[in-house]
């Protein structure tokens, strides 16, 4: 006999078996922020959403979109696991959203491919896989309409953060870097390179709107546009390599065609190269404003954490790529750790942009160069 349990998550009430259908209560934050992002996106686009959730498991995500986002036209979901589909269909009925959500037993890539013709495409695709989303990027970019959005979760952090570099290279065609002090931002940039290259292959370019690292996963939201000549230009401008110096924490980004010498400009050491990665923007200030507005419509269980995360991201959206982990810098300089707020104030007093980052409570994002930061940290000795 199958032992079942009832789960209540925000507006949704679902039934799942004890075993065999995936449901992770810790992803509630991710799903709630997705609801807010979907609401914001529908508002910005002025269009009802045609959502595809091709890795639906219990159906919880699709059900929450249907019940909690006002501007939904339809949601098409699927899962390859027969047992999951049985429960997802049952949960859709239980939540009385069967007019909006249709669930199929199907492979995710097959489902998206069957909606890849113009006129049938979705304007919002949510990829929430086990591990990496990269095997679904090609089908997703073909199934998204011009100006539509693809969001994805990646939980294969050991790959993306350089613990298993060859697995990362195989999965994302990008060589990662471990222990550089800002690995979670690099993880997002590696995944965006993979999405951007799938998009470019099919004549689209990406415009990242929002990205965050939470607990054990990254989550990225990007808009996509059909335009072959822009796709060429944007891909070339926004894809490049990361150079990191493990001796003094210096780092720099170079565009794909501007391969540089690996010598660190500060200490002369040989820098480690990672990539290709997305070197362009990962946050969009206008979309973050829309998110902040949409956020006011909800009072989720994780509201406080969502508000805090969005506030931090809205600040760091004005900063440059690659934050600094201050304890790591202090350790390599053998200096005392300053208070993060005091350091931010000091950087601002010199005219630099400086703020905290949601990636790391001990991190800062600033326009100051590594050398400027080293000078400030060592002058307090
Ligand atoms: C992480 S779970 C999805 C969780 C769900 N979105 C949620 O928010 O609770 C991933 C799901 O993808 C399904 N899956 C894996 N590979 C698939 C494929 N190629 N096509 C369709 N479903 C697949 C698995 O059966 C599993 O139910």
CSV table of C-alpha atoms and ligand atoms in Angstrom, one decimal:
chain,number,residue,atom,x,y,z
A,1,UNK,CA,0.0,0.0,0.0
A,2,UNK,CA,1.2,3.5,-0.8
A,3,UNK,CA,1.6,5.7,2.2
A,4,UNK,CA,0.5,9.3,1.4
A,5,UNK,CA,0.8,12.6,3.1
A,6,UNK,CA,-0.8,16.0,2.7
A,7,UNK,CA,1.4,19.0,2.2
A,8,UNK,CA,0.3,22.6,2.5
A,9,UNK,CA,2.5,25.1,0.8
A,10,UNK,CA,1.1,28.7,0.6
A,11,UNK,CA,-2.2,28.5,-1.4
A,12,UNK,CA,-1.6,24.9,-2.5
A,13,UNK,CA,-2.7,21.7,-0.8
A,14,UNK,CA,-1.2,18.6,-2.4
A,15,UNK,CA,-1.0,14.9,-1.7
A,16,UNK,CA,2.2,13.0,-2.3
A,17,UNK,CA,3.4,9.5,-1.6
A,18,UNK,CA,6.0,9.0,1.1
A,19,UNK,CA,8.4,7.8,-1.6
A,20,UNK,CA,8.7,8.1,-5.4
A,21,UNK,CA,7.5,11.6,-6.1
A,22,UNK,CA,9.9,14.5,-5.5
A,23,UNK,CA,8.9,17.3,-3.2
A,24,UNK,CA,11.4,19.4,-1.3
A,25,UNK,CA,9.9,21.7,1.3
A,26,UNK,CA,13.2,23.7,1.4
A,27,UNK,CA,12.4,24.9,-2.2
A,28,UNK,CA,9.3,26.9,-0.9
A,29,UNK,CA,11.4,30.1,-1.0
A,30,UNK,CA,12.4,29.4,-4.6
A,31,UNK,CA,8.8,28.7,-5.6
A,32,UNK,CA,7.5,31.8,-3.8
A,33,UNK,CA,10.1,34.0,-5.5
A,34,UNK,CA,9.2,32.4,-8.8
A,35,UNK,CA,5.5,33.4,-8.2
A,36,UNK,CA,6.6,37.0,-7.6
A,37,UNK,CA,8.9,36.9,-10.6
A,38,UNK,CA,6.1,35.6,-12.8
A,39,UNK,CA,3.7,38.2,-11.6
A,40,UNK,CA,6.3,40.9,-12.3
A,41,UNK,CA,7.0,39.5,-15.7
A,42,UNK,CA,3.4,39.4,-16.7
A,43,UNK,CA,3.0,43.0,-15.5
A,44,UNK,CA,6.1,44.2,-17.4
A,45,UNK,CA,5.0,42.4,-20.6
A,46,UNK,CA,1.4,43.4,-20.2
A,47,UNK,CA,0.5,39.9,-21.3
A,48,UNK,CA,-1.1,36.8,-19.7
A,49,UNK,CA,1.5,34.0,-19.2
A,50,UNK,CA,1.6,30.8,-21.2
A,51,UNK,CA,3.7,28.8,-18.9
A,52,UNK,CA,5.6,25.5,-19.5
A,53,UNK,CA,6.9,23.5,-16.5
A,54,UNK,CA,8.3,20.4,-18.1
A,55,UNK,CA,9.8,18.9,-14.9
A,56,UNK,CA,6.8,19.2,-12.6
A,57,UNK,CA,7.0,16.2,-10.1
A,58,UNK,CA,4.1,16.7,-7.7
A,59,UNK,CA,2.8,19.7,-9.7
A,60,UNK,CA,3.3,22.0,-6.8
A,61,UNK,CA,5.0,24.8,-8.8
A,62,UNK,CA,2.4,24.8,-11.6
A,63,UNK,CA,-0.4,24.8,-9.1
A,64,UNK,CA,1.1,27.7,-7.2
A,65,UNK,CA,1.5,29.7,-10.4
A,66,UNK,CA,-2.1,29.0,-11.4
A,67,UNK,CA,-3.4,29.9,-8.0
A,68,UNK,CA,-1.1,32.8,-7.0
A,69,UNK,CA,-0.4,34.7,-10.2
A,70,UNK,CA,-3.3,36.7,-11.6
A,71,UNK,CA,-2.3,36.9,-15.2
A,72,UNK,CA,-2.1,33.3,-16.3
A,73,UNK,CA,-3.5,32.0,-19.6
A,74,UNK,CA,-2.4,28.4,-19.4
A,75,UNK,CA,0.2,26.1,-17.9
A,76,UNK,CA,1.5,23.0,-19.6
A,77,UNK,CA,3.4,20.6,-17.4
A,78,UNK,CA,4.9,17.2,-17.7
A,79,UNK,CA,7.1,14.7,-16.0
A,80,UNK,CA,8.8,11.5,-17.3
A,81,UNK,CA,7.9,9.7,-14.1
A,82,UNK,CA,4.5,8.0,-14.5
A,83,UNK,CA,3.9,8.0,-10.7
A,84,UNK,CA,4.7,11.7,-10.4
A,85,UNK,CA,2.3,12.5,-13.3
A,86,UNK,CA,-0.5,10.5,-11.6
A,87,UNK,CA,-0.1,12.6,-8.4
A,88,UNK,CA,0.4,15.9,-10.3
A,89,UNK,CA,-2.9,15.3,-12.2
A,90,UNK,CA,-4.6,14.5,-8.9
A,91,UNK,CA,-3.2,17.6,-7.2
A,92,UNK,CA,-4.2,19.8,-10.1
A,93,UNK,CA,-7.8,18.6,-9.6
A,94,UNK,CA,-7.6,18.8,-5.9
A,95,UNK,CA,-6.6,22.5,-6.2
A,96,UNK,CA,-9.3,23.1,-8.8
A,97,UNK,CA,-6.9,24.5,-11.4
A,98,UNK,CA,-7.6,21.9,-14.1
A,99,UNK,CA,-8.9,24.6,-16.4
A,100,UNK,CA,-5.5,26.2,-16.4
A,101,UNK,CA,-3.0,23.4,-15.8
A,102,UNK,CA,-2.6,20.4,-18.1
A,103,UNK,CA,-0.2,17.7,-17.0
A,104,UNK,CA,1.3,15.1,-19.4
A,105,UNK,CA,3.5,12.0,-19.0
A,106,UNK,CA,6.2,13.0,-21.4
A,107,UNK,CA,9.9,13.7,-21.7
A,108,UNK,CA,10.7,17.4,-21.1
A,109,UNK,CA,12.6,17.9,-24.3
A,110,UNK,CA,9.9,16.2,-26.4
A,111,UNK,CA,7.2,18.3,-24.8
A,112,UNK,CA,9.1,21.6,-25.4
A,113,UNK,CA,10.0,20.6,-29.0
A,114,UNK,CA,6.4,19.9,-29.8
A,115,UNK,CA,5.7,23.5,-28.9
A,116,UNK,CA,8.6,25.0,-30.8
A,117,UNK,CA,6.7,26.3,-33.8
A,118,UNK,CA,6.0,30.0,-34.0
A,119,UNK,CA,2.5,30.7,-32.6
A,120,UNK,CA,2.7,27.8,-30.2
A,121,UNK,CA,5.6,28.9,-28.1
A,122,UNK,CA,5.4,29.8,-24.4
A,123,UNK,CA,6.3,33.1,-22.9
A,124,UNK,CA,7.5,31.6,-19.6
A,125,UNK,CA,9.4,28.3,-19.2
A,126,UNK,CA,10.4,27.1,-15.8
A,127,UNK,CA,13.1,24.4,-15.7
A,128,UNK,CA,13.5,22.8,-12.3
A,129,UNK,CA,15.6,19.7,-12.8
A,130,UNK,CA,17.5,17.3,-10.6
A,131,UNK,CA,21.0,18.8,-11.0
A,132,UNK,CA,21.8,20.6,-14.2
A,133,UNK,CA,19.3,22.3,-16.4
A,134,UNK,CA,21.7,22.3,-19.4
A,135,UNK,CA,20.3,19.2,-21.2
A,136,UNK,CA,17.0,21.2,-21.5
A,137,UNK,CA,18.4,24.5,-22.8
A,138,UNK,CA,18.2,23.7,-26.5
A,139,UNK,CA,14.6,22.7,-26.4
A,140,UNK,CA,13.7,25.5,-24.1
A,141,UNK,CA,15.1,28.2,-26.3
A,142,UNK,CA,13.2,26.8,-29.3
A,143,UNK,CA,10.0,26.7,-27.3
A,144,UNK,CA,10.1,30.3,-25.9
A,145,UNK,CA,8.5,33.1,-27.8
A,146,UNK,CA,10.3,36.4,-28.7
A,147,UNK,CA,10.6,38.4,-25.5
A,148,UNK,CA,9.6,35.4,-23.4
A,149,UNK,CA,11.4,34.2,-20.2
A,150,UNK,CA,13.2,31.1,-19.3
A,151,UNK,CA,14.0,30.5,-15.6
A,152,UNK,CA,16.0,27.6,-14.3
A,153,UNK,CA,17.3,26.0,-11.1
A,154,UNK,CA,20.7,24.3,-11.0
A,155,UNK,CA,21.6,22.2,-8.0
A,156,UNK,CA,24.8,20.7,-9.3
A,157,UNK,CA,26.9,23.1,-7.3
A,158,UNK,CA,29.9,20.8,-7.0
A,159,UNK,CA,30.2,20.9,-10.8
A,160,UNK,CA,29.6,24.6,-11.1
A,161,UNK,CA,31.8,25.6,-8.2
A,162,UNK,CA,34.8,23.6,-9.5
A,163,UNK,CA,34.8,20.6,-7.3
A,164,UNK,CA,34.4,18.4,-10.4
A,165,UNK,CA,35.8,20.6,-13.1
A,166,UNK,CA,35.6,18.0,-15.9
A,167,UNK,CA,32.0,17.3,-15.2
A,168,UNK,CA,31.3,21.0,-15.3
A,169,UNK,CA,33.2,21.3,-18.6
A,170,UNK,CA,31.2,18.3,-20.0
A,171,UNK,CA,27.9,19.7,-18.9
A,172,UNK,CA,28.3,23.4,-19.5
A,173,UNK,CA,31.2,23.5,-22.0
A,174,UNK,CA,32.9,25.8,-19.4
A,175,UNK,CA,35.8,25.2,-17.2
A,176,UNK,CA,35.0,26.3,-13.6
A,177,UNK,CA,37.2,27.6,-10.8
A,178,UNK,CA,37.2,26.4,-7.2
A,179,UNK,CA,37.7,28.3,-4.0
A,180,UNK,CA,38.2,31.8,-5.6
A,181,UNK,CA,35.9,33.4,-3.0
A,182,UNK,CA,33.1,34.2,-5.4
A,183,UNK,CA,32.3,30.7,-6.8
A,184,UNK,CA,28.5,31.1,-6.6
A,185,UNK,CA,28.5,34.1,-8.9
A,186,UNK,CA,30.8,32.2,-11.3
A,187,UNK,CA,28.3,29.3,-11.1
A,188,UNK,CA,25.6,31.6,-12.4
A,189,UNK,CA,27.9,33.0,-15.1
A,190,UNK,CA,28.8,29.5,-16.3
A,191,UNK,CA,25.1,28.5,-16.5
A,192,UNK,CA,24.3,31.7,-18.4
A,193,UNK,CA,27.1,31.0,-20.8
A,194,UNK,CA,25.5,27.7,-21.5
A,195,UNK,CA,22.0,29.2,-22.0
A,196,UNK,CA,23.4,32.0,-24.1
A,197,UNK,CA,25.2,29.5,-26.4
A,198,UNK,CA,22.1,27.4,-26.9
A,199,UNK,CA,20.2,30.6,-27.6
A,200,UNK,CA,22.8,31.9,-30.1
A,201,UNK,CA,22.8,28.6,-31.9
A,202,UNK,CA,19.1,29.1,-32.6
A,203,UNK,CA,19.3,32.8,-33.4
A,204,UNK,CA,18.3,34.2,-30.0
A,205,UNK,CA,20.1,36.3,-27.5
A,206,UNK,CA,19.6,36.4,-23.8
A,207,UNK,CA,18.9,39.3,-21.4
A,208,UNK,CA,19.4,38.1,-17.8
A,209,UNK,CA,16.8,39.7,-15.4
A,210,UNK,CA,17.5,38.1,-12.0
A,211,UNK,CA,19.8,35.5,-10.5
A,212,UNK,CA,20.3,34.3,-7.0
A,213,UNK,CA,22.2,31.8,-5.0
A,214,UNK,CA,20.2,30.2,-2.1
A,215,UNK,CA,21.1,27.3,0.1
A,216,UNK,CA,22.3,24.6,-2.3
A,217,UNK,CA,21.2,25.9,-5.7
A,218,UNK,CA,21.3,28.8,-8.1
A,219,UNK,CA,18.2,30.2,-9.8
A,220,UNK,CA,18.3,32.4,-12.9
A,221,UNK,CA,15.6,34.3,-14.9
A,222,UNK,CA,16.4,35.5,-18.4
A,223,UNK,CA,14.4,37.0,-21.2
A,224,UNK,CA,15.1,35.8,-24.7
A,225,UNK,CA,14.8,37.6,-28.1
A,226,UNK,CA,14.9,36.4,-31.7
A,227,UNK,CA,17.5,38.4,-33.6
A,228,UNK,CA,20.3,36.7,-35.3
A,229,UNK,CA,22.5,39.7,-35.8
A,230,UNK,CA,22.0,41.0,-32.2
A,231,UNK,CA,22.6,37.4,-31.0
A,232,UNK,CA,26.1,37.4,-32.7
A,233,UNK,CA,26.9,40.8,-31.3
A,234,UNK,CA,25.6,40.1,-27.8
A,235,UNK,CA,27.2,36.7,-27.6
A,236,UNK,CA,30.6,38.1,-28.6
A,237,UNK,CA,30.3,41.1,-26.2
A,238,UNK,CA,29.1,39.2,-23.2
A,239,UNK,CA,31.0,35.9,-23.3
A,240,UNK,CA,34.6,35.8,-22.1
A,241,UNK,CA,37.1,34.4,-19.6
A,242,UNK,CA,37.8,34.9,-15.9
A,243,UNK,CA,41.4,35.4,-14.7
A,244,UNK,CA,41.9,34.9,-11.0
A,245,UNK,CA,45.1,35.3,-8.9
A,246,UNK,CA,45.1,32.9,-6.0
A,247,UNK,CA,48.0,34.7,-4.4
A,248,UNK,CA,46.4,38.2,-4.0
A,249,UNK,CA,42.8,37.6,-5.0
A,250,UNK,CA,43.1,39.9,-8.0
A,251,UNK,CA,40.6,39.1,-10.8
A,252,UNK,CA,39.7,40.4,-14.2
A,253,UNK,CA,37.3,39.5,-17.0
A,254,UNK,CA,38.3,39.5,-20.7
A,255,UNK,CA,36.1,39.3,-23.7
A,256,UNK,CA,36.3,36.1,-25.8
A,257,UNK,CA,38.5,37.6,-28.5
A,258,UNK,CA,40.8,39.5,-26.1
A,259,UNK,CA,42.8,36.7,-24.7
A,260,UNK,CA,45.3,38.3,-22.3
A,261,UNK,CA,48.6,37.4,-20.6
A,262,UNK,CA,48.1,35.4,-17.4
A,263,UNK,CA,50.4,37.6,-15.3
A,264,UNK,CA,48.7,39.3,-12.3
A,265,UNK,CA,49.1,43.0,-12.6
A,266,UNK,CA,49.4,43.3,-8.8
A,267,UNK,CA,51.8,40.6,-7.7
A,268,UNK,CA,53.1,39.1,-10.9
A,269,UNK,CA,51.9,35.6,-10.2
A,270,UNK,CA,50.4,33.4,-12.9
A,271,UNK,CA,46.6,33.8,-12.9
A,272,UNK,CA,44.2,30.9,-13.2
A,273,UNK,CA,41.8,31.1,-16.2
A,274,UNK,CA,38.2,29.8,-16.1
A,275,UNK,CA,35.4,29.9,-18.6
A,276,UNK,CA,34.0,30.7,-21.0
A,277,UNK,CA,31.5,32.4,-18.8
A,278,UNK,CA,28.8,35.1,-19.2
A,279,UNK,CA,30.6,38.4,-18.3
A,280,UNK,CA,27.7,40.7,-18.9
A,281,UNK,CA,24.9,41.8,-16.5
A,282,UNK,CA,23.1,39.2,-14.4
A,283,UNK,CA,20.6,41.6,-12.9
A,284,UNK,CA,18.2,44.0,-14.5
A,285,UNK,CA,17.3,47.1,-12.5
A,286,UNK,CA,14.0,47.7,-14.2
A,287,UNK,CA,12.9,44.1,-13.6
A,288,UNK,CA,14.0,44.3,-10.0
A,289,UNK,CA,11.8,47.4,-9.6
A,290,UNK,CA,8.9,45.4,-11.0
A,291,UNK,CA,9.7,42.5,-8.6
A,292,UNK,CA,9.7,44.9,-5.7
A,293,UNK,CA,6.3,46.1,-6.7
A,294,UNK,CA,4.9,42.6,-7.2
A,295,UNK,CA,6.3,41.6,-3.8
A,296,UNK,CA,3.9,44.0,-2.1
A,297,UNK,CA,1.0,41.9,-3.3
A,298,UNK,CA,2.1,38.8,-1.4
A,299,UNK,CA,2.7,37.8,2.2
A,300,UNK,CA,4.4,34.5,1.9
A,301,UNK,CA,5.8,32.5,4.8
A,302,UNK,CA,9.3,33.4,3.5
A,303,UNK,CA,8.3,37.0,2.8
A,304,UNK,CA,11.0,38.5,5.1
A,305,UNK,CA,13.8,36.5,3.5
A,306,UNK,CA,12.4,37.3,0.0
A,307,UNK,CA,12.3,41.1,0.8
A,308,UNK,CA,15.8,41.0,2.2
A,309,UNK,CA,17.2,39.1,-0.8
A,310,UNK,CA,15.5,41.3,-3.4
A,311,UNK,CA,16.7,44.4,-1.5
A,312,UNK,CA,20.3,43.2,-1.5
A,313,UNK,CA,20.2,42.2,-5.2
A,314,UNK,CA,18.6,45.6,-6.1
A,315,UNK,CA,21.7,47.2,-4.5
A,316,UNK,CA,24.2,45.0,-6.1
A,317,UNK,CA,22.6,45.4,-9.5
A,318,UNK,CA,24.3,48.8,-9.7
A,319,UNK,CA,27.7,47.2,-9.0
A,320,UNK,CA,30.3,45.5,-11.2
A,321,UNK,CA,30.7,41.8,-11.7
A,322,UNK,CA,32.5,39.6,-9.1
A,323,UNK,CA,32.1,40.3,-5.4
A,324,UNK,CA,34.9,40.1,-2.8
A,325,UNK,CA,34.9,37.8,0.2
A,326,UNK,CA,36.5,40.0,2.8
A,327,UNK,CA,37.7,37.3,5.2
A,328,UNK,CA,39.5,35.5,2.4
A,329,UNK,CA,41.3,38.8,1.4
A,330,UNK,CA,42.2,39.5,5.0
A,331,UNK,CA,43.6,36.0,5.5
A,332,UNK,CA,45.8,36.3,2.5
A,333,UNK,CA,47.0,39.7,3.6
A,334,UNK,CA,47.3,38.6,7.2
A,335,UNK,CA,45.3,41.6,8.5
A,336,UNK,CA,42.4,41.9,10.9
A,337,UNK,CA,38.9,41.5,9.5
A,338,UNK,CA,37.2,44.9,9.5
A,339,UNK,CA,33.4,45.4,10.0
A,340,UNK,CA,31.8,44.9,6.6
A,341,UNK,CA,29.7,48.1,7.0
A,342,UNK,CA,32.7,50.1,8.0
A,343,UNK,CA,34.6,48.9,5.0
A,344,UNK,CA,31.7,49.8,2.7
A,345,UNK,CA,31.5,53.3,4.2
A,346,UNK,CA,35.3,53.7,3.7
A,347,UNK,CA,35.1,52.6,0.1
A,348,UNK,CA,32.2,55.0,-0.5
A,349,UNK,CA,34.2,57.8,1.1
A,350,UNK,CA,36.8,57.4,-1.6
A,351,UNK,CA,34.0,57.7,-4.2
A,352,UNK,CA,33.7,54.0,-5.1
A,353,UNK,CA,30.4,52.2,-5.4
A,354,UNK,CA,30.2,49.6,-2.6
A,355,UNK,CA,27.4,47.5,-1.2
A,356,UNK,CA,26.8,44.1,0.4
A,357,UNK,CA,25.9,41.1,-1.8
A,358,UNK,CA,23.2,38.5,-1.3
A,359,UNK,CA,25.8,35.9,-2.3
A,360,UNK,CA,27.8,36.2,0.9
A,361,UNK,CA,27.1,37.9,4.2
A,362,UNK,CA,30.9,38.5,4.4
A,363,UNK,CA,31.1,39.8,0.9
A,364,UNK,CA,31.1,43.2,-0.8
A,365,UNK,CA,30.6,44.3,-4.3
A,366,UNK,CA,32.5,47.4,-5.3
A,367,UNK,CA,33.9,49.4,-8.2
A,368,UNK,CA,37.2,49.7,-6.2
A,369,UNK,CA,40.0,47.6,-7.8
A,370,UNK,CA,41.6,44.7,-5.9
A,371,UNK,CA,44.6,46.9,-5.3
A,372,UNK,CA,42.4,49.7,-3.8
A,373,UNK,CA,40.9,47.2,-1.5
A,374,UNK,CA,44.3,45.7,-0.5
A,375,UNK,CA,45.5,49.3,0.2
A,376,UNK,CA,42.5,50.0,2.5
A,377,UNK,CA,42.7,46.7,4.3
A,378,UNK,CA,46.5,47.0,4.9
A,379,UNK,CA,46.3,50.6,6.0
A,380,UNK,CA,44.2,49.6,9.0
A,381,UNK,CA,47.0,47.4,10.3
B,1,LIG,C1,13.5,18.4,-9.0
B,1,LIG,S1,12.2,17.5,-9.6
B,1,LIG,C2,11.0,18.8,-9.9
B,1,LIG,C3,10.5,19.5,-8.8
B,1,LIG,C4,9.3,20.4,-9.0
B,1,LIG,N1,9.4,21.3,-10.1
B,1,LIG,C5,9.0,21.2,-7.7
B,1,LIG,O1,9.0,22.4,-7.7
B,1,LIG,O2,8.7,20.5,-6.7
B,1,LIG,C6,12.6,17.0,-11.2
B,1,LIG,C7,11.6,16.2,-11.9
B,1,LIG,O3,12.0,16.0,-13.2
B,1,LIG,C8,11.6,14.8,-13.7
B,1,LIG,N2,12.4,14.4,-14.8
B,1,LIG,C9,13.8,14.1,-14.9
B,1,LIG,N3,14.2,14.0,-16.2
B,1,LIG,C10,13.1,14.3,-16.9
B,1,LIG,C11,12.9,14.3,-18.3
B,1,LIG,N4,13.9,14.1,-19.2
B,1,LIG,N5,11.6,14.6,-18.8
B,1,LIG,C12,10.6,14.9,-17.9
B,1,LIG,N6,10.8,14.8,-16.6
B,1,LIG,C13,12.0,14.5,-16.1
B,1,LIG,C14,11.8,13.8,-12.5
B,1,LIG,O4,11.0,12.7,-12.6
B,1,LIG,C15,11.4,14.8,-11.3
B,1,LIG,O5,10.1,14.6,-11.0
